[in-house]
N, CA, C and O atoms as a DFTB+ gen file, in Angstrom:
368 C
 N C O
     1  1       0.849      -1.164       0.000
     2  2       0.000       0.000       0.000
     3  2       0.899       1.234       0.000
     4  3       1.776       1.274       0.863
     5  1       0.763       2.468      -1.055
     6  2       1.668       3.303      -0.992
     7  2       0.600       4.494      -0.842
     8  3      -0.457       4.604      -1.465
     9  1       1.214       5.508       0.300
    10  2       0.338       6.956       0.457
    11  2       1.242       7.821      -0.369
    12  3       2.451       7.658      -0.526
    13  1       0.412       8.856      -0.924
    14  2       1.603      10.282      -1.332
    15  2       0.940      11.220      -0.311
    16  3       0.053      10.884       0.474
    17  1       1.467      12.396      -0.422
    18  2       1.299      13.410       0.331
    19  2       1.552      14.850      -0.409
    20  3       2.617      15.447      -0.567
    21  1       0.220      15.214      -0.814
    22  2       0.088      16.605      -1.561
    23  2      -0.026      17.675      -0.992
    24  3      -1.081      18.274      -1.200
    25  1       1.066      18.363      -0.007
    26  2       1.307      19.731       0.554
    27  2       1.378      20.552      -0.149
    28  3       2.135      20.097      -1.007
    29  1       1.108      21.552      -0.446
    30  2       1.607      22.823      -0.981
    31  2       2.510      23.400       0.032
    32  3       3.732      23.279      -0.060
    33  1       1.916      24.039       1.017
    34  2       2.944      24.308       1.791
    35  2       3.887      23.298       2.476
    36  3       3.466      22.252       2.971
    37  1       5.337      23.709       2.479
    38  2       6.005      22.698       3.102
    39  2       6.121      22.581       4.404
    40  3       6.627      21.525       4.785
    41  1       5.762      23.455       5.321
    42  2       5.514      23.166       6.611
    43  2       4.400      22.415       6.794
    44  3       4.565      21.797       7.846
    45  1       3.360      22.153       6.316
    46  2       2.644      21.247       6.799
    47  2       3.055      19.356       6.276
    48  3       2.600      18.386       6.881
    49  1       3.999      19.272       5.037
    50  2       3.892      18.414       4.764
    51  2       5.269      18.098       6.395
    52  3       4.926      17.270       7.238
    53  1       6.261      18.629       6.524
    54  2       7.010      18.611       8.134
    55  2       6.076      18.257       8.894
    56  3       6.158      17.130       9.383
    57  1       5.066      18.996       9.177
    58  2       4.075      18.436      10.424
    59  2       3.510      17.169      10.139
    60  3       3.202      16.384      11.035
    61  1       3.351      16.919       8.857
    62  2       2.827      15.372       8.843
    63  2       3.480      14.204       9.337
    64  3       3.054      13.211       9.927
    65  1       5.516      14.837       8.654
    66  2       6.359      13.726       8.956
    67  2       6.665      13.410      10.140
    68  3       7.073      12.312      10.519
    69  1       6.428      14.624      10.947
    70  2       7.022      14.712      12.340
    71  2       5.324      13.774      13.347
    72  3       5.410      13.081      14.360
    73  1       4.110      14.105      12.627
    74  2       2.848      13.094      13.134
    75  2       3.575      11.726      13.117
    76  3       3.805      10.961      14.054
    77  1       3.926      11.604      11.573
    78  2       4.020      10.056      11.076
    79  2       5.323       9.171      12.364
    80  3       5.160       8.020      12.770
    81  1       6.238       9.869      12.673
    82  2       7.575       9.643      12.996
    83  2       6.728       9.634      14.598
    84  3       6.337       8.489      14.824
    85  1       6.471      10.326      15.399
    86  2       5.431       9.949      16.411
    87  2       4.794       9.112      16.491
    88  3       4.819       8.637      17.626
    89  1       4.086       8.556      15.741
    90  2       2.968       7.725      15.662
    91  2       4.094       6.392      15.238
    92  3       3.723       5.395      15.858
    93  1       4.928       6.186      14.662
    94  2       6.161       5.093      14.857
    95  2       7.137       5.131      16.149
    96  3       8.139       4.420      16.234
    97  1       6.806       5.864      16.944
    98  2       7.860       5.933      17.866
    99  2       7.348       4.549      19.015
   100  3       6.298       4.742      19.628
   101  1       7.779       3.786      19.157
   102  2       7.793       2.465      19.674
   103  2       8.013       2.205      21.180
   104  3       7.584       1.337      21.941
   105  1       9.052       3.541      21.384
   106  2       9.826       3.994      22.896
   107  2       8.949       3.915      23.847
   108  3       8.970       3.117      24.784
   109  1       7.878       5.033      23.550
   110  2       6.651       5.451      24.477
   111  2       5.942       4.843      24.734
   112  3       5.331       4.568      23.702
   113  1       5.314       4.109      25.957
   114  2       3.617       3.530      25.492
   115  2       2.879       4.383      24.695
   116  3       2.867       5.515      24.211
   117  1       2.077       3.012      24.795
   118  2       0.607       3.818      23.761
   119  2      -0.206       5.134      24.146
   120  3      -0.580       6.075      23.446
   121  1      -0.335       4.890      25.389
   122  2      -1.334       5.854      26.302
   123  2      -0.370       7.261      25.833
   124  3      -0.829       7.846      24.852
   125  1       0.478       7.657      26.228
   126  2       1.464       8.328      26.091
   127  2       1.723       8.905      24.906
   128  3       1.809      10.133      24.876
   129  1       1.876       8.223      23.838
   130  2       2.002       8.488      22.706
   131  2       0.957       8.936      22.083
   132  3       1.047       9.751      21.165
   133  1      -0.292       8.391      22.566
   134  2      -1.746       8.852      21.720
   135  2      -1.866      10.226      22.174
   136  3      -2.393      11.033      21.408
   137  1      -1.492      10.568      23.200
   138  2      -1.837      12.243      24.258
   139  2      -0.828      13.040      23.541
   140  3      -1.031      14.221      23.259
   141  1       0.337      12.369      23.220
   142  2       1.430      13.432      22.720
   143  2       1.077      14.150      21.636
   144  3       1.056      15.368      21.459
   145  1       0.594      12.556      20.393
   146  2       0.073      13.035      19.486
   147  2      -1.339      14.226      19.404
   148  3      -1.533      15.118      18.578
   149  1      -1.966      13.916      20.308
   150  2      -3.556      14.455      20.335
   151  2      -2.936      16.187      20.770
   152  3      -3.591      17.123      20.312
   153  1      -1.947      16.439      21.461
   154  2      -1.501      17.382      21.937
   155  2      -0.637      18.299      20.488
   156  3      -0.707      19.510      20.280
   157  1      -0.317      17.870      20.145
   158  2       0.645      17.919      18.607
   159  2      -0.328      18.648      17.182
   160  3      -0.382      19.713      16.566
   161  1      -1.111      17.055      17.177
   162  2      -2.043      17.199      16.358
   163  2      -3.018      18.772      16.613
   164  3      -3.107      19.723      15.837
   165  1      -3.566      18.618      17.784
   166  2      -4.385      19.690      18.004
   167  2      -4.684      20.585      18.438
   168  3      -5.831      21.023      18.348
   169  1      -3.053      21.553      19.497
   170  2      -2.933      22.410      19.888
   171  2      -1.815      23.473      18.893
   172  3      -1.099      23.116      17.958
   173  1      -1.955      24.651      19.392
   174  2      -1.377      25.861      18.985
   175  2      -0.069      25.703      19.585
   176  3       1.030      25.589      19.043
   177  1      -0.413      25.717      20.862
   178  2       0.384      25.703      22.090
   179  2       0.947      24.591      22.815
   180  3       0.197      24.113      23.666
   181  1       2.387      23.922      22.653
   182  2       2.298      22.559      23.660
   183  2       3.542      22.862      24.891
   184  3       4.521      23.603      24.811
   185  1       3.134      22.081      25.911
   186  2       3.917      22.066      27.059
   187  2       5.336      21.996      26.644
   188  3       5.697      21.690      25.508
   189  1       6.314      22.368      27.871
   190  2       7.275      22.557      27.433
   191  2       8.373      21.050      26.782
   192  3       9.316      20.919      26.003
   193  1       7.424      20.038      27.781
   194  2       8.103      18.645      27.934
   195  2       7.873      18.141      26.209
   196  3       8.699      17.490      25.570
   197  1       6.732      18.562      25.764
   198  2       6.172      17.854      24.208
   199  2       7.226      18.897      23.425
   200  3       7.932      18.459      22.517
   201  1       7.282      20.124      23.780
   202  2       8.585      20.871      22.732
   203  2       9.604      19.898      22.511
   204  3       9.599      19.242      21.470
   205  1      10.653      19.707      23.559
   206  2      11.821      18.753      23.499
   207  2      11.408      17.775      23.302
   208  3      12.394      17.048      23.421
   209  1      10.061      16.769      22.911
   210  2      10.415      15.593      22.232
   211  2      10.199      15.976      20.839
   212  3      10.996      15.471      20.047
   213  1       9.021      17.000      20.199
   214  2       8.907      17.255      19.092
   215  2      10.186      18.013      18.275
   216  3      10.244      18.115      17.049
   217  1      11.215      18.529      19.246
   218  2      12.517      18.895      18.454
   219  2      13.135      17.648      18.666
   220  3      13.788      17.309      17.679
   221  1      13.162      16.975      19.442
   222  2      14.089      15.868      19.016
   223  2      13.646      14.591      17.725
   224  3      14.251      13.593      17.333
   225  1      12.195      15.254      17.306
   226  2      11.885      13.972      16.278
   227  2      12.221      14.907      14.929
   228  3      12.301      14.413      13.805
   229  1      12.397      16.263      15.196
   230  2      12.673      17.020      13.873
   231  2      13.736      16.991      13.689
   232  3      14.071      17.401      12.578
   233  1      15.295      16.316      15.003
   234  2      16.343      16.076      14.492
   235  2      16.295      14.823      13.775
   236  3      16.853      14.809      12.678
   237  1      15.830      13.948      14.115
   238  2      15.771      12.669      13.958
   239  2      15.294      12.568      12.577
   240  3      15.800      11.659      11.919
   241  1      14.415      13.321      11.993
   242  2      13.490      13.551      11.104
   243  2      14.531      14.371       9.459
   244  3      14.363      14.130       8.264
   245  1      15.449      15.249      10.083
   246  2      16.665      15.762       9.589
   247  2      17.202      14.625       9.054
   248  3      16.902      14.397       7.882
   249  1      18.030      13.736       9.700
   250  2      18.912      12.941       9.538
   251  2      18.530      11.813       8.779
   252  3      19.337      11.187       8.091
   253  1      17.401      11.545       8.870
   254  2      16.624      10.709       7.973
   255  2      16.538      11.392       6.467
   256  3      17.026      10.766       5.527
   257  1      15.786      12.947       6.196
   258  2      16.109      13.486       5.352
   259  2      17.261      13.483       4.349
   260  3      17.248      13.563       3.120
   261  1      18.042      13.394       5.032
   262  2      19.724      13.737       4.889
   263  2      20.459      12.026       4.614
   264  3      21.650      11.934       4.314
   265  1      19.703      10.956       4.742
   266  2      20.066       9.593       4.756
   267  2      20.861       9.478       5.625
   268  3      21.827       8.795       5.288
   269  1      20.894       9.951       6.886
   270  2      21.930       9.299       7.727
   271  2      21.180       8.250       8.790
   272  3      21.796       7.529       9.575
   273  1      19.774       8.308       8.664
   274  2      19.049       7.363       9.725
   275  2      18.583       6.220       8.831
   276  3      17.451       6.081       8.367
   277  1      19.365       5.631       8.707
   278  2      18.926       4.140       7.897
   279  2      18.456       2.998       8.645
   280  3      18.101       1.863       8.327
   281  1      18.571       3.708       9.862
   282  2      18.245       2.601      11.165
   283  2      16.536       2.453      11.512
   284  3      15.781       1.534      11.830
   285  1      16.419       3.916      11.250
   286  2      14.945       4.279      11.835
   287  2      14.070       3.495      10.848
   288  3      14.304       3.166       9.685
   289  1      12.814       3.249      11.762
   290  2      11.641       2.318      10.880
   291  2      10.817       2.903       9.736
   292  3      10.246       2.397       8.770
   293  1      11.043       4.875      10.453
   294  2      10.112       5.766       9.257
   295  2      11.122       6.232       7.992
   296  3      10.783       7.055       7.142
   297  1      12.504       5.511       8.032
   298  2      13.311       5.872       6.929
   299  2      12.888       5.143       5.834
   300  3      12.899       5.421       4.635
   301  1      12.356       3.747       6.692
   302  2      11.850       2.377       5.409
   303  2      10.798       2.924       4.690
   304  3      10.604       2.532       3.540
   305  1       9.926       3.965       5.306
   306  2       8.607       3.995       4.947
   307  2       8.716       5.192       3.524
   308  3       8.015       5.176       2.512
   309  1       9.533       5.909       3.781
   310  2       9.159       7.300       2.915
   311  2      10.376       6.514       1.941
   312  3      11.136       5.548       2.000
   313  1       9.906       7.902       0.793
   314  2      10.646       7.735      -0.449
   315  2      10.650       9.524      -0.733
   316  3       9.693      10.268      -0.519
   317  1      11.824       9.874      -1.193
   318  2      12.174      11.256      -1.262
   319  2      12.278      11.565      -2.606
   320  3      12.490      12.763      -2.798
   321  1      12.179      10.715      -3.844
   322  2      12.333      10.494      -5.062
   323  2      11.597      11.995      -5.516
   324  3      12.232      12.898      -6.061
   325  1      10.049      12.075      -5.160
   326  2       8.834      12.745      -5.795
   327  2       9.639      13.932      -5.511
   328  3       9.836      14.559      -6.551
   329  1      10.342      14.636      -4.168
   330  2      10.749      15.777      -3.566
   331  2      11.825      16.366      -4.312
   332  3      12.922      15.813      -4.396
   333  1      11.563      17.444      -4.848
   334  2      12.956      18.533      -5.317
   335  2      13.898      18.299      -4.324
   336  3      13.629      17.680      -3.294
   337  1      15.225      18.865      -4.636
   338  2      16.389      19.769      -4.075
   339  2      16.406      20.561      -3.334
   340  3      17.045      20.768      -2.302
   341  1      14.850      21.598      -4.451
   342  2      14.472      23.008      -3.420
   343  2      13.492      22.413      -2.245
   344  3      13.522      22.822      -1.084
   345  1      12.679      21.455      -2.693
   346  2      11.463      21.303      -1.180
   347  2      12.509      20.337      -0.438
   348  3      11.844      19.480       0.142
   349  1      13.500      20.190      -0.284
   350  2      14.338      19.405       0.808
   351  2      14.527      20.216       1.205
   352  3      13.768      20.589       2.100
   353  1      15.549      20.971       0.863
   354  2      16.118      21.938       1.374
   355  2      14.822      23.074       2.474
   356  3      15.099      23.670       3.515
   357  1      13.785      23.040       1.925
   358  2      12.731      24.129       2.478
   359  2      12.208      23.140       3.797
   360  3      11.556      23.531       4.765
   361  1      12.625      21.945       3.571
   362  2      11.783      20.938       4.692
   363  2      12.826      21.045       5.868
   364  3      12.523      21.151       7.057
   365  1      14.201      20.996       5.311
   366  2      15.236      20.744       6.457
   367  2      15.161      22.349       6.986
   368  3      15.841      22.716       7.944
């Protein structure tokens, strides 16, 4: 089964990857992870504790970009083929 993802803007297609990369994160329980997300997904505003994990999945999320996370499970999933030079560059 293959999804695409038709952003125009490139910050939202980031917010998707950074949903998707959450929603694979394995670390957390479930309970935990569903609130993070629900917090993510649907606030303006998140606590300070959800900042530092959501920058740490946008490093993580980088490096994957960049092919250096060949380890991670959401590296298997995406394909960067469809993505310019310029929308990488605008994503990183």
């Amino acid at each position: 089964v293959n999804f695409y993802l038709l952003e125009t803007p490139i910050e939202v297609l980031a917010r998707d990857l950074i949903l998707l990369e959450l929603f694979c994160d394995f670390e957390l329980p479930v309970r935990q992870r569903a609130t993070v997300f629900l917090e993510v997904f649907g606030n303006m505003k998140v606590q300070r504790r959800t900042n530092a994990y959501v920058e740490m999945l946008s490093q993580r999320l980088r490096n994957i970009l960049a092919q250096r996370g060949d380890d991670d499970i959401v590296a298997d999933m995406l394909d960067w083929s469809h993505l310019g030079y310029r929308e990488r560059d605008l994503l990183e």
